[in-house]
mmCIF file of C-alpha atoms in Angstrom:
data_model
loop_
_atom_site.group_PDB
_atom_site.id
_atom_site.type_symbol
_atom_site.label_atom_id
_atom_site.label_comp_id
_atom_site.label_asym_id
_atom_site.label_seq_id
_atom_site.Cartn_x
_atom_site.Cartn_y
_atom_site.Cartn_z
ATOM 1 C CA GLN A 265 10.301 37.881 8.957
ATOM 2 C CA LYS A 266 7.504 35.666 7.752
ATOM 3 C CA GLU A 267 8.199 31.937 7.663
ATOM 4 C CA VAL A 268 7.100 31.675 4.027
ATOM 5 C CA GLU A 269 7.213 34.689 1.736
ATOM 6 C CA GLN A 270 5.916 34.998 -1.799
ATOM 7 C CA ASN A 271 6.023 37.662 -4.529
ATOM 8 C CA SER A 272 3.623 40.364 -3.448
ATOM 9 C CA GLY A 273 1.887 40.322 -6.838
ATOM 10 C CA PRO A 274 -0.433 40.613 -8.552
ATOM 11 C CA LEU A 275 1.293 39.120 -11.568
ATOM 12 C CA SER A 276 -0.061 39.606 -15.067
ATOM 13 C CA VAL A 277 1.216 37.776 -18.146
ATOM 14 C CA PRO A 278 -0.113 37.457 -21.710
ATOM 15 C CA GLU A 279 -1.521 34.163 -22.904
ATOM 16 C CA GLY A 280 1.243 31.828 -24.059
ATOM 17 C CA ALA A 281 3.935 33.435 -21.893
ATOM 18 C CA ILE A 282 5.856 31.893 -18.996
ATOM 19 C CA ALA A 283 4.643 32.842 -15.531
ATOM 20 C CA SER A 284 7.238 32.723 -12.756
ATOM 21 C CA LEU A 285 6.186 32.529 -9.122
ATOM 22 C CA ASN A 286 8.712 32.701 -6.302
ATOM 23 C CA CYS A 287 8.792 31.723 -2.664
ATOM 24 C CA THR A 288 11.379 31.866 0.119
ATOM 25 C CA TYR A 289 11.247 30.140 3.489
ATOM 26 C CA SER A 290 13.049 30.613 6.766
ATOM 27 C CA ASP A 291 13.174 27.143 8.376
ATOM 28 C CA ARG A 292 16.289 25.364 7.099
ATOM 29 C CA VAL A 293 15.088 21.934 8.278
ATOM 30 C CA SER A 294 12.010 22.000 6.034
ATOM 31 C CA GLN A 295 11.773 18.851 3.949
ATOM 32 C CA SER A 296 8.709 19.157 1.755
ATOM 33 C CA PHE A 297 7.523 21.941 -0.499
ATOM 34 C CA PHE A 298 4.206 22.410 -2.213
ATOM 35 C CA TRP A 299 2.386 24.658 -4.640
ATOM 36 C CA TYR A 300 -1.385 24.987 -4.453
ATOM 37 C CA ARG A 301 -3.703 26.730 -6.898
ATOM 38 C CA GLN A 302 -6.748 28.504 -5.510
ATOM 39 C CA TYR A 303 -9.469 29.860 -7.739
ATOM 40 C CA SER A 304 -11.499 32.752 -6.366
ATOM 41 C CA GLY A 305 -13.980 31.548 -3.759
ATOM 42 C CA LYS A 306 -12.730 27.964 -3.897
ATOM 43 C CA SER A 307 -10.492 25.819 -1.730
ATOM 44 C CA PRO A 308 -6.811 25.266 -2.614
ATOM 45 C CA GLU A 309 -5.804 22.382 -4.865
ATOM 46 C CA LEU A 310 -2.388 20.746 -4.710
ATOM 47 C CA ILE A 311 -0.630 21.033 -8.076
ATOM 48 C CA MET A 312 3.044 20.337 -7.336
ATOM 49 C CA SER A 313 5.160 18.734 -4.622
ATOM 50 C CA ILE A 314 8.950 18.807 -4.521
ATOM 51 C CA TYR A 315 11.324 17.311 -1.980
ATOM 52 C CA SER A 316 14.867 17.478 -3.393
ATOM 53 C CA ASN A 317 16.993 20.151 -5.018
ATOM 54 C CA GLY A 318 16.502 20.707 -8.713
ATOM 55 C CA ASP A 319 13.593 20.808 -11.086
ATOM 56 C CA LYS A 320 10.424 18.744 -11.209
ATOM 57 C CA GLU A 321 8.228 18.938 -14.266
ATOM 58 C CA ASP A 322 4.559 18.010 -14.629
ATOM 59 C CA GLY A 323 2.996 19.048 -17.900
ATOM 60 C CA ARG A 324 3.207 22.830 -18.225
ATOM 61 C CA PHE A 325 4.296 23.212 -14.584
ATOM 62 C CA THR A 326 7.883 23.105 -13.324
ATOM 63 C CA ALA A 327 8.783 23.402 -9.656
ATOM 64 C CA GLN A 328 12.320 24.364 -8.709
ATOM 65 C CA LEU A 329 13.911 23.920 -5.292
ATOM 66 C CA ASN A 330 17.166 25.306 -3.942
ATOM 67 C CA LYS A 331 17.551 24.371 -0.281
ATOM 68 C CA ALA A 332 20.845 26.240 0.099
ATOM 69 C CA SER A 333 19.131 29.474 -0.901
ATOM 70 C CA GLN A 334 15.856 28.468 0.809
ATOM 71 C CA TYR A 335 14.036 29.193 -2.393
ATOM 72 C CA VAL A 336 11.184 27.503 -4.252
ATOM 73 C CA SER A 337 9.679 28.575 -7.544
ATOM 74 C CA LEU A 338 6.914 27.557 -9.901
ATOM 75 C CA LEU A 339 7.082 28.111 -13.638
ATOM 76 C CA ILE A 340 3.973 27.873 -15.782
ATOM 77 C CA ARG A 341 4.754 27.529 -19.461
ATOM 78 C CA ASP A 342 2.309 28.452 -22.229
ATOM 79 C CA SER A 343 0.094 30.231 -19.688
ATOM 80 C CA GLN A 344 -3.634 29.980 -20.322
ATOM 81 C CA PRO A 345 -6.486 32.180 -19.065
ATOM 82 C CA SER A 346 -7.610 29.149 -17.022
ATOM 83 C CA ASP A 347 -4.355 29.451 -15.055
ATOM 84 C CA SER A 348 -5.591 32.748 -13.596
ATOM 85 C CA ALA A 349 -5.761 32.062 -9.867
ATOM 86 C CA THR A 350 -3.920 32.627 -6.610
ATOM 87 C CA TYR A 351 -0.916 30.356 -6.129
ATOM 88 C CA LEU A 352 0.021 29.400 -2.581
ATOM 89 C CA CYS A 353 3.465 28.195 -1.614
ATOM 90 C CA ALA A 354 3.588 25.854 1.395
ATOM 91 C CA VAL A 355 6.476 24.394 3.359
ATOM 92 C CA GLY A 356 6.015 21.192 5.309
ATOM 93 C CA THR A 357 7.623 19.514 8.283
ATOM 94 C CA ASN A 358 8.038 15.785 8.832
ATOM 95 C CA ALA A 359 5.268 16.065 11.424
ATOM 96 C CA GLY A 360 2.821 16.793 8.610
ATOM 97 C CA LYS A 361 2.077 20.437 9.280
ATOM 98 C CA SER A 362 2.463 22.985 6.494
ATOM 99 C CA THR A 363 3.077 26.719 6.691
ATOM 100 C CA PHE A 364 1.601 28.750 3.854
ATOM 101 C CA GLY A 365 2.616 31.982 2.207
ATOM 102 C CA ASP A 366 0.036 34.671 1.531
ATOM 103 C CA GLY A 367 -0.178 33.731 -2.140
ATOM 104 C CA THR A 368 0.493 35.416 -5.464
ATOM 105 C CA THR A 369 -2.431 36.238 -7.717
ATOM 106 C CA LEU A 370 -1.788 35.483 -11.379
ATOM 107 C CA THR A 371 -3.832 36.906 -14.239
ATOM 108 C CA VAL A 372 -3.313 35.543 -17.738
ATOM 109 C CA LYS A 373 -4.629 37.952 -20.345
ATOM 110 C CA PRO A 374 -6.008 36.544 -23.632
ATOM 111 C CA SER B 263 -12.089 6.406 -3.727
ATOM 112 C CA GLN B 264 -11.093 8.881 -1.063
ATOM 113 C CA THR B 265 -13.163 12.007 -0.550
ATOM 114 C CA ILE B 266 -13.487 14.749 2.016
ATOM 115 C CA HIS B 267 -16.755 16.400 2.934
ATOM 116 C CA GLN B 268 -17.136 19.702 4.699
ATOM 117 C CA TRP B 269 -20.290 21.577 5.633
ATOM 118 C CA PRO B 270 -21.992 23.982 5.662
ATOM 119 C CA ALA B 271 -20.668 25.921 2.660
ATOM 120 C CA THR B 272 -21.643 29.321 4.015
ATOM 121 C CA LEU B 273 -22.721 30.522 7.407
ATOM 122 C CA VAL B 274 -23.760 33.889 8.824
ATOM 123 C CA GLN B 275 -23.802 33.947 12.596
ATOM 124 C CA PRO B 276 -24.325 36.714 15.170
ATOM 125 C CA VAL B 277 -21.606 37.627 17.636
ATOM 126 C CA GLY B 278 -21.855 35.484 20.752
ATOM 127 C CA SER B 279 -23.554 32.546 19.043
ATOM 128 C CA PRO B 280 -22.080 29.012 19.025
ATOM 129 C CA LEU B 281 -20.411 27.355 16.056
ATOM 130 C CA SER B 282 -20.019 23.815 14.840
ATOM 131 C CA LEU B 283 -18.322 22.918 11.552
ATOM 132 C CA GLU B 284 -17.964 19.304 10.521
ATOM 133 C CA CYS B 285 -15.533 17.503 8.274
ATOM 134 C CA THR B 286 -15.589 13.843 7.314
ATOM 135 C CA VAL B 287 -13.248 11.774 5.204
ATOM 136 C CA GLU B 288 -14.188 8.654 3.262
ATOM 137 C CA GLY B 289 -12.105 5.872 1.829
ATOM 138 C CA THR B 290 -9.201 5.919 4.254
ATOM 139 C CA SER B 291 -8.394 5.168 7.866
ATOM 140 C CA ASN B 292 -6.411 7.031 10.508
ATOM 141 C CA PRO B 293 -5.745 10.105 8.387
ATOM 142 C CA ASN B 294 -3.973 13.210 9.669
ATOM 143 C CA LEU B 295 -6.640 15.923 9.740
ATOM 144 C CA TYR B 296 -6.232 19.687 9.824
ATOM 145 C CA TRP B 297 -8.318 22.833 10.284
ATOM 146 C CA TYR B 298 -7.034 25.986 8.605
ATOM 147 C CA ARG B 299 -8.518 29.473 8.433
ATOM 148 C CA GLN B 300 -7.974 31.925 5.608
ATOM 149 C CA ALA B 301 -8.605 35.627 6.090
ATOM 150 C CA ALA B 302 -9.544 37.637 3.000
ATOM 151 C CA GLY B 303 -6.569 37.980 0.648
ATOM 152 C CA ARG B 304 -4.262 36.071 2.925
ATOM 153 C CA GLY B 305 -2.656 32.680 3.256
ATOM 154 C CA LEU B 306 -3.809 29.818 5.434
ATOM 155 C CA GLN B 307 -3.366 29.796 9.196
ATOM 156 C CA LEU B 308 -3.207 26.405 10.890
ATOM 157 C CA LEU B 309 -5.710 26.198 13.753
ATOM 158 C CA PHE B 310 -5.750 22.536 14.822
ATOM 159 C CA TYR B 311 -4.435 19.205 13.703
ATOM 160 C CA SER B 312 -5.143 15.643 14.739
ATOM 161 C CA VAL B 313 -3.221 12.398 14.214
ATOM 162 C CA GLY B 314 -5.916 10.171 15.743
ATOM 163 C CA ILE B 315 -9.173 9.881 17.670
ATOM 164 C CA GLY B 316 -9.206 12.254 20.616
ATOM 165 C CA GLN B 317 -5.753 13.636 19.751
ATOM 166 C CA ILE B 318 -5.935 17.368 19.086
ATOM 167 C CA SER B 319 -3.082 19.846 18.849
ATOM 168 C CA SER B 320 -3.809 23.552 18.921
ATOM 169 C CA GLU B 321 -1.571 25.933 17.045
ATOM 170 C CA VAL B 322 -2.867 29.298 18.187
ATOM 171 C CA PRO B 323 -4.705 30.468 21.306
ATOM 172 C CA GLN B 324 -8.157 31.531 20.231
ATOM 173 C CA ASN B 325 -11.858 31.341 20.684
ATOM 174 C CA LEU B 326 -12.123 27.972 18.943
ATOM 175 C CA SER B 327 -11.799 24.315 19.849
ATOM 176 C CA ALA B 328 -11.653 21.077 17.889
ATOM 177 C CA SER B 329 -12.625 17.488 18.505
ATOM 178 C CA ARG B 330 -12.176 14.171 16.742
ATOM 179 C CA PRO B 331 -14.857 11.832 18.061
ATOM 180 C CA GLN B 332 -14.383 9.269 15.274
ATOM 181 C CA ASP B 333 -11.463 8.271 13.078
ATOM 182 C CA ARG B 334 -12.706 10.119 10.017
ATOM 183 C CA GLN B 335 -14.606 12.983 11.650
ATOM 184 C CA PHE B 336 -13.128 16.324 12.666
ATOM 185 C CA ILE B 337 -15.237 19.067 14.266
ATOM 186 C CA LEU B 338 -14.445 22.726 14.817
ATOM 187 C CA SER B 339 -16.447 24.512 17.503
ATOM 188 C CA SER B 340 -16.879 27.729 19.375
ATOM 189 C CA LYS B 341 -19.077 28.560 22.354
ATOM 190 C CA LYS B 342 -19.260 32.270 21.559
ATOM 191 C CA LEU B 343 -18.238 33.701 18.211
ATOM 192 C CA LEU B 344 -16.304 36.945 17.858
ATOM 193 C CA LEU B 345 -16.235 39.268 14.845
ATOM 194 C CA SER B 346 -12.601 38.255 14.343
ATOM 195 C CA ASP B 347 -13.672 34.633 13.788
ATOM 196 C CA SER B 348 -14.963 35.521 10.318
ATOM 197 C CA GLY B 349 -13.077 33.800 7.520
ATOM 198 C CA PHE B 350 -12.855 30.837 5.192
ATOM 199 C CA TYR B 351 -12.469 27.619 7.185
ATOM 200 C CA LEU B 352 -10.831 24.691 5.473
ATOM 201 C CA CYS B 353 -10.536 21.093 6.551
ATOM 202 C CA ALA B 354 -7.688 19.094 5.035
ATOM 203 C CA TRP B 355 -6.176 15.643 5.138
ATOM 204 C CA GLN B 356 -3.030 13.972 3.912
ATOM 205 C CA ASP B 357 -3.817 10.912 1.878
ATOM 206 C CA ARG B 358 -0.325 9.450 1.712
ATOM 207 C CA GLY B 359 1.448 10.359 4.936
ATOM 208 C CA PRO B 360 2.843 13.345 6.843
ATOM 209 C CA ASN B 361 5.363 14.322 4.167
ATOM 210 C CA TYR B 362 2.756 14.768 1.477
ATOM 211 C CA GLY B 363 0.489 17.629 0.499
ATOM 212 C CA TYR B 364 -3.082 18.175 1.523
ATOM 213 C CA THR B 365 -6.449 17.517 0.000
ATOM 214 C CA PHE B 366 -8.835 20.227 1.112
ATOM 215 C CA GLY B 367 -12.552 20.147 1.637
ATOM 216 C CA SER B 368 -14.696 22.692 -0.151
ATOM 217 C CA GLY B 369 -14.553 25.077 2.808
ATOM 218 C CA THR B 370 -17.001 27.022 4.958
ATOM 219 C CA ARG B 371 -17.234 30.768 4.555
ATOM 220 C CA LEU B 372 -18.174 32.139 7.971
ATOM 221 C CA THR B 373 -19.344 35.701 8.480
ATOM 222 C CA VAL B 374 -19.880 36.847 12.039
ATOM 223 C CA VAL B 375 -22.195 39.859 12.250
#
């Protein structure tokens, strides 16, 4: 079993729809959880961090964490074509290292 | 302001040749620094991390090495490249502490031929 698993994708949604990206992790002692956006050919960019159970909202993005289920998700509301990218889920330890999933590629169709 | 620089952007090297990739951070002191590699269509694999000058931790046995000769400089090296070393190499740092996310450099796309 991989340490961090994401939807295999690719995921395609129409413009204006909600995109839902999911991630599960295996290490129960993980404390920090991140979502990165990576455009094709570019380096990843941190878009959301979440540390406690529940929802965290930032603009059109909402991260959800359920430590009991070892599950993290990212919702993108009112999806735009500019949101088309690969989204990487990462799980961090208190030592600073992060383990990444393989990513889910999202395409938002106009 | 804090910035991270990584170079070169692209590199094509023959098998058996040496490698040196450099990463520097500005606007901070004693950052945690990381080298990751991304294979095509895959996630990021941690190669090395450093919490201070001369302190290097290796995550996977491989053909690569890392050094941190100065507080804000992190170098990835190889004496002899293999075809399997091809990939997208990313330097990263944490600007707020070990529990926070990374800021990545722009990356080096290495093709070994």
